[in-house]
CSV table of C-alpha atoms in Angstrom, one decimal:
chain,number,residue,atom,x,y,z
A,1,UNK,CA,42.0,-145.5,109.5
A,2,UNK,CA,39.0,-144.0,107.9
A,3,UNK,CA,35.7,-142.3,108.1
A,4,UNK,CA,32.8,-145.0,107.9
A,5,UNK,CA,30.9,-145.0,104.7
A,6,UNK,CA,27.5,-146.3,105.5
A,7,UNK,CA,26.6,-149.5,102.5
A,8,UNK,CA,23.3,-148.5,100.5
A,9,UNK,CA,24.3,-145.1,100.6
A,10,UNK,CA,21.9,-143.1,98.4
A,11,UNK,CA,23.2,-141.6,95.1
A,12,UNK,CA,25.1,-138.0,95.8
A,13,UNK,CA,22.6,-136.4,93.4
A,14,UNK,CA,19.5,-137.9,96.4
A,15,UNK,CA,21.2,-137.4,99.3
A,16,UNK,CA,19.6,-135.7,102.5
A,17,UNK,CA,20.7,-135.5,105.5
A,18,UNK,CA,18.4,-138.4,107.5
A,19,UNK,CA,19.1,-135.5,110.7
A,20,UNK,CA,18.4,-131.9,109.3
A,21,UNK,CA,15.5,-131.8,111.4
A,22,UNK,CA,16.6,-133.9,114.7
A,23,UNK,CA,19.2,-131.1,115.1
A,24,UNK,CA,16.6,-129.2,116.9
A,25,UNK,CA,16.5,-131.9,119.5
A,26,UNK,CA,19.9,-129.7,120.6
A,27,UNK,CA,17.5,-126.4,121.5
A,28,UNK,CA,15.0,-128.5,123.7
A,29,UNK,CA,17.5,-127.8,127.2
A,30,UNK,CA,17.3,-123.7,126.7
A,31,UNK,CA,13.5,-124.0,125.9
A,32,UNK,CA,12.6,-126.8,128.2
A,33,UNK,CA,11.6,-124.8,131.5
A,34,UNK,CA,9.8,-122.5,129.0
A,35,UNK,CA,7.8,-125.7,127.6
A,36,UNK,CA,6.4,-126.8,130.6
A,37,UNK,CA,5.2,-124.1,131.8
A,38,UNK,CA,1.4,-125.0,130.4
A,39,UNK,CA,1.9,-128.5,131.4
A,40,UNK,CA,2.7,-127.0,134.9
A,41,UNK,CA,-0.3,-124.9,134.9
A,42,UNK,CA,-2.7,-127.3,133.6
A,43,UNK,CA,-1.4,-130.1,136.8
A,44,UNK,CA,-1.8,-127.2,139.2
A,45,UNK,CA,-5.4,-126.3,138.2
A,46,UNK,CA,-6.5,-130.5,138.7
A,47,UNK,CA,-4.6,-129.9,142.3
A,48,UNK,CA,-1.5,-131.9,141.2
A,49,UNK,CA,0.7,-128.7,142.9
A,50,UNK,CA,3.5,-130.9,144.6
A,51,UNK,CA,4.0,-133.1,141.2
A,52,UNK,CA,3.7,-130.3,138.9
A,53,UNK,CA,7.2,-128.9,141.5
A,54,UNK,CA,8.9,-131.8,140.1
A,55,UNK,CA,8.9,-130.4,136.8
A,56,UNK,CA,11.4,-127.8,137.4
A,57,UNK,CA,14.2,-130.7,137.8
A,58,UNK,CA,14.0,-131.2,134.6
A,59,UNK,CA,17.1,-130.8,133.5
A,60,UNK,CA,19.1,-133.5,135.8
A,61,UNK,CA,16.3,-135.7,134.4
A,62,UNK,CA,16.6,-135.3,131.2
A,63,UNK,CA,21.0,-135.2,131.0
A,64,UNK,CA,20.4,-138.6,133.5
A,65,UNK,CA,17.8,-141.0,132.8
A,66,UNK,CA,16.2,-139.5,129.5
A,67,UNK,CA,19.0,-139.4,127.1
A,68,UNK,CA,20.6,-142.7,128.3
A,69,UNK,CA,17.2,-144.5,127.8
A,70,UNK,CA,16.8,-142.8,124.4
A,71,UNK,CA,20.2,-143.9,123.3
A,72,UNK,CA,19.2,-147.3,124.4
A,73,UNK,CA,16.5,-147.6,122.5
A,74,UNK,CA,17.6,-146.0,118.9
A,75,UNK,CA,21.3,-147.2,119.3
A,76,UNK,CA,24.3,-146.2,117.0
A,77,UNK,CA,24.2,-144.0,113.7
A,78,UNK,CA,27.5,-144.8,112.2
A,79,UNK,CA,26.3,-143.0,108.4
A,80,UNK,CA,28.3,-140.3,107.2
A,81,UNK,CA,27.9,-137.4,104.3
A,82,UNK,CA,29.4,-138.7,101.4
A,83,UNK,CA,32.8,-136.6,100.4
A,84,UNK,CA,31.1,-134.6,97.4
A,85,UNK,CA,28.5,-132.8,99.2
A,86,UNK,CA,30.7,-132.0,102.5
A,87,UNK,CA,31.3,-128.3,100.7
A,88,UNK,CA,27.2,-127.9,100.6
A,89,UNK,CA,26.4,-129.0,103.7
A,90,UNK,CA,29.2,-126.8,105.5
A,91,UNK,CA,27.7,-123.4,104.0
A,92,UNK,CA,24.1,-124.4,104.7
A,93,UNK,CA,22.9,-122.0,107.4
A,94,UNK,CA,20.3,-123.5,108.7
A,95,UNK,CA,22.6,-125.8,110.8
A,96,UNK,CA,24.4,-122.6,111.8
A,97,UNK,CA,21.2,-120.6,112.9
A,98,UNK,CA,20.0,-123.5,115.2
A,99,UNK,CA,23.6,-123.5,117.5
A,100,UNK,CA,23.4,-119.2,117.2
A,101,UNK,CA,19.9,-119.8,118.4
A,102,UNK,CA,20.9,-121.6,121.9
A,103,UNK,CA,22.0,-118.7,123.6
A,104,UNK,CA,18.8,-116.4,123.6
A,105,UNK,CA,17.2,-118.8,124.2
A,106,UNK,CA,19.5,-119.6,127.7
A,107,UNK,CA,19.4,-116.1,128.7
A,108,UNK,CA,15.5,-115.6,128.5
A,109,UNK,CA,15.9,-119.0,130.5
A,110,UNK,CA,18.2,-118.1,133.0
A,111,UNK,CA,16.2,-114.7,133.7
A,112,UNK,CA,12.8,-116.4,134.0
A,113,UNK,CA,14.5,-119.0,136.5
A,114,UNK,CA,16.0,-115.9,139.0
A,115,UNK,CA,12.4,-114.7,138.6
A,116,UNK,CA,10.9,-117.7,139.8
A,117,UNK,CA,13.9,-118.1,142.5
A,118,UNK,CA,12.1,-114.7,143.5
A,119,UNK,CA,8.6,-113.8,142.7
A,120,UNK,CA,6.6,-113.4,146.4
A,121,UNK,CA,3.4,-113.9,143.5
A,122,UNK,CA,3.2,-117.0,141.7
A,123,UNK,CA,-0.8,-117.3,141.6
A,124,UNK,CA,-0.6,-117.0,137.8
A,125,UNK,CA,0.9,-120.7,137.9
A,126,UNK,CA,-1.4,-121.7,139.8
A,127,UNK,CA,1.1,-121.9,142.9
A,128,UNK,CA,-0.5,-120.5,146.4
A,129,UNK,CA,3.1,-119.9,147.7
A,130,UNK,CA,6.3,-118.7,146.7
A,131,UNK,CA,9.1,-121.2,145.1
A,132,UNK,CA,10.4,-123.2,148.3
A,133,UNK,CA,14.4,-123.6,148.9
A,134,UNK,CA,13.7,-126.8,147.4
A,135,UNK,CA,12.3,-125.9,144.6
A,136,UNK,CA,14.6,-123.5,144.1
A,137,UNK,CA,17.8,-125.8,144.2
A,138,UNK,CA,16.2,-128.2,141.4
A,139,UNK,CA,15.2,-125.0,139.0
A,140,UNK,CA,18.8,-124.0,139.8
A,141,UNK,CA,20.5,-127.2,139.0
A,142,UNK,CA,18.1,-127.4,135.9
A,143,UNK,CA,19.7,-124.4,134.4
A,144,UNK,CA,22.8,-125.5,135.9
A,145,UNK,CA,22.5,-128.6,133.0
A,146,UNK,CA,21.5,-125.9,130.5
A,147,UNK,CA,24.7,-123.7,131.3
A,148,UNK,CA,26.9,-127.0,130.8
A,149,UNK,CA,25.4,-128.2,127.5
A,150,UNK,CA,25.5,-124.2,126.8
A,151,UNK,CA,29.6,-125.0,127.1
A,152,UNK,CA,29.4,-127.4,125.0
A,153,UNK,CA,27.2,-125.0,122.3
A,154,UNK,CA,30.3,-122.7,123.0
A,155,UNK,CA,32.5,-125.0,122.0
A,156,UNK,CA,30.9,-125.7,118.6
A,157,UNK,CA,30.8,-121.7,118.2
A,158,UNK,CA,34.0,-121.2,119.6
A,159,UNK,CA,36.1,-122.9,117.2
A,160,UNK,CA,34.5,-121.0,114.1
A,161,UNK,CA,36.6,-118.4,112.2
A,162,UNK,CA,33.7,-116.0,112.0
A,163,UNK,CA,33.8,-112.9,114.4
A,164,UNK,CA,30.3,-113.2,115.4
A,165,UNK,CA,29.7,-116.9,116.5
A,166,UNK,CA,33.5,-116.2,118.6
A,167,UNK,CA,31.7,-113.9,120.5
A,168,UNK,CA,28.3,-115.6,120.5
A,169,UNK,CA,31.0,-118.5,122.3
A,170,UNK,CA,32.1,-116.0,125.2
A,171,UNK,CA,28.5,-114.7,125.6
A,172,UNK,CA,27.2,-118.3,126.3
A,173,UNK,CA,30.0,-119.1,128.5
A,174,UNK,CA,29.7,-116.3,130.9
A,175,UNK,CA,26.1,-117.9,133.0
A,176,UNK,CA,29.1,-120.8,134.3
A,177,UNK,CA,31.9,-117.8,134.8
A,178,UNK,CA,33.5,-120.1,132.9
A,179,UNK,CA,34.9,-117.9,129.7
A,180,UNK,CA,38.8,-119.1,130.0
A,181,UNK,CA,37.5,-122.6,128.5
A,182,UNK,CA,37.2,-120.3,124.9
A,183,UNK,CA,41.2,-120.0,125.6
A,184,UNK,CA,42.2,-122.7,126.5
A,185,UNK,CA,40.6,-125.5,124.7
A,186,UNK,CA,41.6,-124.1,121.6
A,187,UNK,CA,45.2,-123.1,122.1
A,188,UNK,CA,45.4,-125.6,125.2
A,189,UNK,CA,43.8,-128.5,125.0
A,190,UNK,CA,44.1,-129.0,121.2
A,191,UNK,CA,47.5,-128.9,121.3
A,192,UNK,CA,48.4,-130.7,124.6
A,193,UNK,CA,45.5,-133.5,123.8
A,194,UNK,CA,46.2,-137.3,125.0
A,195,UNK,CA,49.6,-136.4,126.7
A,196,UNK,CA,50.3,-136.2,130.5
A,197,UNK,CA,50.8,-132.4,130.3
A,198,UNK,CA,47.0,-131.9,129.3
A,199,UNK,CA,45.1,-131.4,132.1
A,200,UNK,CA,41.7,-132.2,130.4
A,201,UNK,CA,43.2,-135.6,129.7
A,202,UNK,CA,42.0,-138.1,132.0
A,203,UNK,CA,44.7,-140.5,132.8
A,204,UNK,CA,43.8,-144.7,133.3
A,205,UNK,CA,43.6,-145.5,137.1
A,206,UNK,CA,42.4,-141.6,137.6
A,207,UNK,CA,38.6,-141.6,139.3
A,208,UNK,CA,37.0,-138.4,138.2
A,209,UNK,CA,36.7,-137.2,141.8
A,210,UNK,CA,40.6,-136.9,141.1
A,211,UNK,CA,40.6,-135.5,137.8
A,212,UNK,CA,37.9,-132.8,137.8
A,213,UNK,CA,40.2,-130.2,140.4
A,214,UNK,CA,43.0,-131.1,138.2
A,215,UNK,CA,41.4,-130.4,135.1
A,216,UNK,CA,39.2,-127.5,136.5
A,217,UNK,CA,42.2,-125.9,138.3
A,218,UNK,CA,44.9,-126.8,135.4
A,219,UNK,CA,42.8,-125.6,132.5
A,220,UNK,CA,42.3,-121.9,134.3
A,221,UNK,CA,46.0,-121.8,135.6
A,222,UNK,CA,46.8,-122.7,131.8
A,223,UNK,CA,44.1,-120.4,130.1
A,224,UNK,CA,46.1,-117.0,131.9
A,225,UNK,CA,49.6,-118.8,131.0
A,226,UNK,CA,49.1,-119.0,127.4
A,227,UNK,CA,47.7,-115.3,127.4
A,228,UNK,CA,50.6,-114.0,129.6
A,229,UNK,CA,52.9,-115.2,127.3
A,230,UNK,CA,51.2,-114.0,124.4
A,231,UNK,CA,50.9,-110.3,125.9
A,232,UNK,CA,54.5,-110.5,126.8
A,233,UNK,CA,55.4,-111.1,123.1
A,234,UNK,CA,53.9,-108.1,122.2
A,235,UNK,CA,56.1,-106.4,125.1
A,236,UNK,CA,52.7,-105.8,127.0
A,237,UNK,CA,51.0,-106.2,130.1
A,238,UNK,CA,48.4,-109.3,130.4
A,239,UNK,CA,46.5,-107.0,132.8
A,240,UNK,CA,44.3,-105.4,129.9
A,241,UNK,CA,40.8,-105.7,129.1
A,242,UNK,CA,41.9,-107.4,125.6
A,243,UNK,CA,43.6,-110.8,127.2
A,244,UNK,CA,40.6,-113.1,126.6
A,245,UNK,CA,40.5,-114.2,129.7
A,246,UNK,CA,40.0,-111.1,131.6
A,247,UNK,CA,37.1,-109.9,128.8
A,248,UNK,CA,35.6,-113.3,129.3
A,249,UNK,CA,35.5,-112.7,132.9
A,250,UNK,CA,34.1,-109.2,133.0
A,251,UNK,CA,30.9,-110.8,130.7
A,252,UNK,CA,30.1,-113.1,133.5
A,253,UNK,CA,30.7,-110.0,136.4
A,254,UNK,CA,28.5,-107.9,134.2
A,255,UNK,CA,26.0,-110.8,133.5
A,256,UNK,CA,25.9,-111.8,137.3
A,257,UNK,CA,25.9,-107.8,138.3
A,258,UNK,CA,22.6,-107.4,136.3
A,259,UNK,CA,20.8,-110.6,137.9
A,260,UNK,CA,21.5,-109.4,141.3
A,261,UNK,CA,20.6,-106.2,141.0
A,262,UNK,CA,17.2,-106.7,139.2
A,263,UNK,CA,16.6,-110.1,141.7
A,264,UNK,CA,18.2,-109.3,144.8
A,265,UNK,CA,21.3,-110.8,146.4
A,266,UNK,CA,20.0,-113.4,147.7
A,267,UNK,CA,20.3,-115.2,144.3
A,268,UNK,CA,24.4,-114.9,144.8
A,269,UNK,CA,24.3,-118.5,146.4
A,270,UNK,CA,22.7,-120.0,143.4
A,271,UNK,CA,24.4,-118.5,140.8
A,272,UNK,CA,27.2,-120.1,142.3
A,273,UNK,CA,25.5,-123.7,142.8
A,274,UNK,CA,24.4,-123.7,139.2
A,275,UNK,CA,27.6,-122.4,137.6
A,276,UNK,CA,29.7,-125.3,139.6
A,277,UNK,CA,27.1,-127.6,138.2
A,278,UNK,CA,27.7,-126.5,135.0
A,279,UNK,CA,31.1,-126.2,134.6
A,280,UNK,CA,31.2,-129.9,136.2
A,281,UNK,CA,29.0,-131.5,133.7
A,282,UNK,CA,31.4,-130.2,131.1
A,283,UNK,CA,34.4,-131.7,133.3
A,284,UNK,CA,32.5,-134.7,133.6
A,285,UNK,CA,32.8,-135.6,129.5
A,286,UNK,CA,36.2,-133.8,129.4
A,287,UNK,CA,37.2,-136.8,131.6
A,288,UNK,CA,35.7,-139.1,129.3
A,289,UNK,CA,37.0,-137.9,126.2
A,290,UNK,CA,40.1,-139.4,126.1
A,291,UNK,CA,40.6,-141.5,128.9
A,292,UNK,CA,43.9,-143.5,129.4
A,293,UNK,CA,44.7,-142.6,125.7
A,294,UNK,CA,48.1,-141.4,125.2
A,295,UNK,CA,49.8,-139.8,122.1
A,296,UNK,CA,53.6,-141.8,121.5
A,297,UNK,CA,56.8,-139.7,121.5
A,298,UNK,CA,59.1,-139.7,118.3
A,299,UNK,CA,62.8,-139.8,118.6
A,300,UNK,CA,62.7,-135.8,118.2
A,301,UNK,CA,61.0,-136.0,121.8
A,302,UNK,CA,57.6,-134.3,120.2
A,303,UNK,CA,54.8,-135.9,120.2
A,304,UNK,CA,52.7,-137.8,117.1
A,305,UNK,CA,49.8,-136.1,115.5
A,306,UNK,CA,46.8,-136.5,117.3
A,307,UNK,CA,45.1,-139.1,115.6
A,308,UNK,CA,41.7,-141.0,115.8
A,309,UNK,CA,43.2,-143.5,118.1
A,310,UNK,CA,43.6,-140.6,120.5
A,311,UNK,CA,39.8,-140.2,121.5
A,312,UNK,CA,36.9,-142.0,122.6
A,313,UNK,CA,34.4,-142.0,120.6
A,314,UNK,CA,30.4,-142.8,120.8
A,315,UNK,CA,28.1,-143.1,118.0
A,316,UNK,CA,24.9,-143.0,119.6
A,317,UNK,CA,22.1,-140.6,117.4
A,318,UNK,CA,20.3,-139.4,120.3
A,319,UNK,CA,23.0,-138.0,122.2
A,320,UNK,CA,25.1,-137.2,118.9
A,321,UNK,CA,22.1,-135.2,117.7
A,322,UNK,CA,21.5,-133.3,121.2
A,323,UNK,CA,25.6,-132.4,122.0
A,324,UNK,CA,26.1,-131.5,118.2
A,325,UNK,CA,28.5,-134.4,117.1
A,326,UNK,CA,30.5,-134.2,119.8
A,327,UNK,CA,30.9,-137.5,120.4
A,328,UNK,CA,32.7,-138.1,116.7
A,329,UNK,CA,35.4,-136.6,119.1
A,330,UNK,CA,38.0,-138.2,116.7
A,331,UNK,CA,37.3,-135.8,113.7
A,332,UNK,CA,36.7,-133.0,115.8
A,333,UNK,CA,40.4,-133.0,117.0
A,334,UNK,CA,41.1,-134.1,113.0
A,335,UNK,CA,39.3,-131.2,111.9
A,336,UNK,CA,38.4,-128.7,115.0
A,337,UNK,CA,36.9,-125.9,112.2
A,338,UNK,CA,34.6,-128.1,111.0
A,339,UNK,CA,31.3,-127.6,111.6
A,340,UNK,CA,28.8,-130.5,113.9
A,341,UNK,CA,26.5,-131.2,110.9
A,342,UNK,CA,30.2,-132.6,108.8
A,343,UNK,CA,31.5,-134.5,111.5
A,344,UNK,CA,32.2,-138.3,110.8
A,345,UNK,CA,32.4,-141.5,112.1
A,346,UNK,CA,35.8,-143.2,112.0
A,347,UNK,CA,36.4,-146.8,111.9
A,348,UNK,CA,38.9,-148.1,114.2
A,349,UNK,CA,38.7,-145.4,116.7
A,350,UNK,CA,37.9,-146.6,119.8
A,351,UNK,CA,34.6,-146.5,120.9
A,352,UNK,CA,32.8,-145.9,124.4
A,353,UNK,CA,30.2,-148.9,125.2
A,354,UNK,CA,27.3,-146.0,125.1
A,355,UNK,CA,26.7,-142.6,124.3
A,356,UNK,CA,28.1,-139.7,127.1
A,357,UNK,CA,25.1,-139.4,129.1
A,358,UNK,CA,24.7,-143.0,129.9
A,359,UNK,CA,28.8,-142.6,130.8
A,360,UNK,CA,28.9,-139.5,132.4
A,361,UNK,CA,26.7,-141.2,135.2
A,362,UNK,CA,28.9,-143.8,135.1
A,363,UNK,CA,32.0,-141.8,135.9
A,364,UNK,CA,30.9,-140.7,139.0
A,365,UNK,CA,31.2,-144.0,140.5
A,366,UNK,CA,34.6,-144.9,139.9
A,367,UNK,CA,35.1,-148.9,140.6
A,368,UNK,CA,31.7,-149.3,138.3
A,369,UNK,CA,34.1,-147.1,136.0
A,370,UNK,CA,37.1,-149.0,135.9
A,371,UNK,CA,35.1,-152.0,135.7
A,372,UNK,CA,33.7,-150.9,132.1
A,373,UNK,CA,36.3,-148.8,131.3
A,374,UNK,CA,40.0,-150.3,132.2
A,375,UNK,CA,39.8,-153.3,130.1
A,376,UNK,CA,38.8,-151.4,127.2
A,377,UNK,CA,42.0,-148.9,127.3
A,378,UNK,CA,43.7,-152.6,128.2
A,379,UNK,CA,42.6,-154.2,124.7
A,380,UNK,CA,42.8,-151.0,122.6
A,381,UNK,CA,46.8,-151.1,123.2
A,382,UNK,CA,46.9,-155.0,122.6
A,383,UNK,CA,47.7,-155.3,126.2
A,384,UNK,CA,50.7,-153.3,126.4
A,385,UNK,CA,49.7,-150.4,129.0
A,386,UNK,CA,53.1,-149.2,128.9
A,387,UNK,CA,51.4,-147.2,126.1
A,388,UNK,CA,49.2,-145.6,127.7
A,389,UNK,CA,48.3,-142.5,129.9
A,390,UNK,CA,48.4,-143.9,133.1
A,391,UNK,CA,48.0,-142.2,136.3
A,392,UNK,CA,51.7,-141.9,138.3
A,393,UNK,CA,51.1,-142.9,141.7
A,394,UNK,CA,49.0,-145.9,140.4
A,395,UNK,CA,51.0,-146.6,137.3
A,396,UNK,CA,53.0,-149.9,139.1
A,397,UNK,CA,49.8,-151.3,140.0
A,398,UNK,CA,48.3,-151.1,137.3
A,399,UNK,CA,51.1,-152.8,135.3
A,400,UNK,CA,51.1,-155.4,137.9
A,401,UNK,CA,47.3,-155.7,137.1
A,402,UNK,CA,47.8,-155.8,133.7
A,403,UNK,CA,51.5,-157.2,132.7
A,404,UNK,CA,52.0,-157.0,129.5
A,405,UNK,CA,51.5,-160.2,127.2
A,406,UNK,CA,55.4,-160.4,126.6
A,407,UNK,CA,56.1,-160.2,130.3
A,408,UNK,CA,58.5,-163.1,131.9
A,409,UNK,CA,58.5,-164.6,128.2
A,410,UNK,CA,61.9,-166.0,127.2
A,411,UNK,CA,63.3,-163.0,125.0
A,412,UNK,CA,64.7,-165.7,122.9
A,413,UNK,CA,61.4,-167.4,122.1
A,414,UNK,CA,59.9,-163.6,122.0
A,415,UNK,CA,62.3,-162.3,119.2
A,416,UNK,CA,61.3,-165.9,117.3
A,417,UNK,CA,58.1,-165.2,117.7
C-alpha cells in the first residue's frame, strides 16, 4: 500500500503547493462571528433586524450544510508532495503560524460572544434590544462548533515536539473543559487504535448515540489511568498540579472563572451547552474515524501495526483544507508528528463516500448510517466480518446478516478451491 502520486506531477524543481493559500480557509470558524459583524450592521440599518439574528448561527450552518455542499461541488484532491521536497515543506512556517493563529483568534471570539450573551446595550449593532435566549443559544452553539474544530486545531498542535505549540494545544482545549483529550489521544488512542479496547474506536453495529458516552466517558476514565500509572512509576502521587490532566483542567476552571466573573453567572449554563457541543462534534468524527475497522492479533497475542487499512479516510479538498488534513487519517496514525501540510493520500485505504462534514450529519441518524456505511466495512474485509470490530451484543446478528462467503460451503470443495 502506498501514498498516491498524482500523474502530471510538475517537475520537483516547479513544485508549489496548489493549497498554500486555501489553508487559511481553516481560520474562517475563529474569525467568522467577527466577520459578520458589518454585514449584521448594514441588514439592521435597511430594518432586516430578525434576519440579520440568524447570522449568529453561523457556525452549525457552516459545519452542516456549507461544507458538505462545498465538498460536493469541488470533490476529491487525491495529489500529494512529491518525496524530495517533504523536508522543505515541513520547516516552512507559514503553515505553522496559521494553526498557532487559531487560538487568539477563538479567545477574542469566545469573549465577544459572553459579551453579546450580556450587553443590556446593543444600539451600536443596530439592535433595539438586548440578545434574546434564542439568540443566545445559536451564538452559543456557534462557538460551540468553533470550540470543537478548536479540538481538532489542538490535535494538530498537540502532537508537535515543540514546547510551545504543546501548550498552545492545552490552551485551546480548555473553552470545551476538555484538556484530557491532549493525554489521551496521544498515549491512548494511538496506541489502542482499531482494537475493542479503544474507546474512540467505533465498533460496526454501534449507532453513535451508543458510542459517544462510551468514548466520552472511556477516553477521560483512560486519560487519569495512564497518568496515575505514570505518577506511580515515579513513586508519586497523581494528585499534583504536573499530571496533565489536572493542569489541563485548572486552564479551563481558570478560563471559565474569568468569564464569569467579568460576565456574570448567568453565563454558567452556556458555557456548559457550548462545551458539550464541542466536545460532541469532536466525538462525532472520532466515531467516524475508524469505524468497524479492526487491527488482527499475531500468534504473540499483540496486535499488528496500525496500518492504512485501519482508518477511514476522505479526500475531499474543502473539508481536508478546513480540518488540516485530517481526513488523510491513514498517515496521520503512520506518522502522528507530521505536520497537516505533509499528510498524504494512500491508495488502498479505505475510503468514506464524502468528506466528514457531509458524514458527521449522517452519523446522527443511525439506520441512514448503517445503510451507507455497513456494506462498506462488509466489502473492505472481502466479506469475512469475522474480521472486523463488531459491536458484542450485536455481533451474531450481524454475522447472520452478513455470513461469510465460505459459510455452509463443503470444506472439501473450499480447500480445492
Amino acid at each position: 500500500m502506498t501514498a498516491h502520486v498524482s500523474a502530471g506531477s510538475p517537475p520537483v524543481a516547479q513544485w508549489r503547493d496548489p493549497k498554500r493559500y486555501w489553508w487559511l480557509i481553516g481560520l474562517v470558524p475563529p474569525t467568522a462571528l467577527f466577520l459578520i459583524v458589518p454585514v449584521v450592521m448594514g441588514m439592521n440599518s435597511a430594518g432586516l433586524t430578525s434576519a440579520s439574528k440568524a447570522l449568529f448561527w453561523i457556525g452549525p450552518v457552516l459545519v452542516y450544510v456549507v461544507l458538505p455542499l462545498l465538498d460536493l461541488r469541488f470533490g476529491p484532491d487525491g495529489a500529494n508532495p512529491p518525496d524530495e521536497v517533504m523536508d522543505q515543506l515541513e520547516n516552512d512556517k507559514y503553515y505553522r503560524w496559521i494553526v498557532w493563529a487559531f487560538t487568539p483568534f477563538q479567545y477574542a471570539t469566545l469573549f465577544f460572544v459572553a459579551y453579546l450573551a450580556t450587553a443590556d446595550d446593543l444600539h451600536w449593532l443596530g439592535y433595539d434590544h438586548p440578545f434574546t435566549w434564542l439568540d443566545k443559544i445559536g451564538a452559543t452553539i456557534s462557538i460551540g462548533v468553533l470550540g470543537g474544530i478548536g479540538i481538532n486545531t489542538a490535535h494538530e498542535l498537540g502532537h508537535k515536539k515543540e514546547r510551545l505549540e504543546r501548550w498552545l494545544a492545552k490552551i485551546t482545549l480548555a473553552q470545551t473543559f476538555y484538556g484530557h483529550f491532549y493525554l489521551e489521544h496521544n498515549r491512548g488512542h494511538h496506541v489502542r487504535v482499531a482494537t475493542p479496547e479503544d474507546p474512540a474506536s467505533a465498533r460496526m453495529g454501534e449507532s453513535f448515540w451508543a458510542f459517544w458516552p462510551r468514548s466520552v466517558f472511556g477516553g477521560l476514565r483512560s486519560a487519569w489511568r495512564l497518568e496515575a500509572e505514570r505518577f506511580r512509576k515515579l513513586g508519586k502521587s497523581p494528585f499534583s498540579v504536573k499530571n496533565d490532566v489536572i493542569n489541563a483542567w485548572l486552564m479551563s476552571v481558570a478560563l471559565y472563572a474569568v468569564i464569569l466573573v467579568v460576565f456574570g453567572w448567568q453565563l454558567l449554563p452556556l458555557l456548559i451547552l457550548q462545551a458539550v457541543f464541542g466536545f460532541s462534534l469532536l466525538e462525532s468524527v472520532n466515531y467516524l474515524e475508524h469505524y468497524g475497522l479492526l487491527r488482527q492479533k499475531a500468534p504473540s497475542g499483540r496486535y499488528e501495526r496500525a496500518a492504512p487499512r485501519h482508518s477511514w479516510n476522505s479526500d475531499h479538498i474543502v473539508t481536508n483544507v478546513f480540518l488540516y488534513h485530517l481526513q488523510r487519517h491513514s498517515d496521520h496514525h503512520a506518522y502522528p508528528t507530521r505536520r497537516y501540510q505533509t499528510l498524504r493520500s494512500w491508495d488502498g485505504a479505505p475510503n468514506l463516500p464524502s468528506g466528514y462534514a457531509s458524514m458527521i450529519t449522517l452519523a446522527y441518524f443511525p439506520p441512514l448510517w448503517r445503510r451507507v456505511m455497513d456494506h462498506r466495512v462488509v466489502e473492505h474485509y472481502n466479506g469475512d466480518l469475522t474480521l472486523a470490530n463488531l459491536q458484542p451484543g450485536k455481533r451474531e446478528k450481524l454475522l447472520a446478516r452478513y455470513p461469510s462467503p465460505s459459510a455452509g460451503e463443503d470444506p472439501e470443495i473450499g480447500s480445492a478451491a
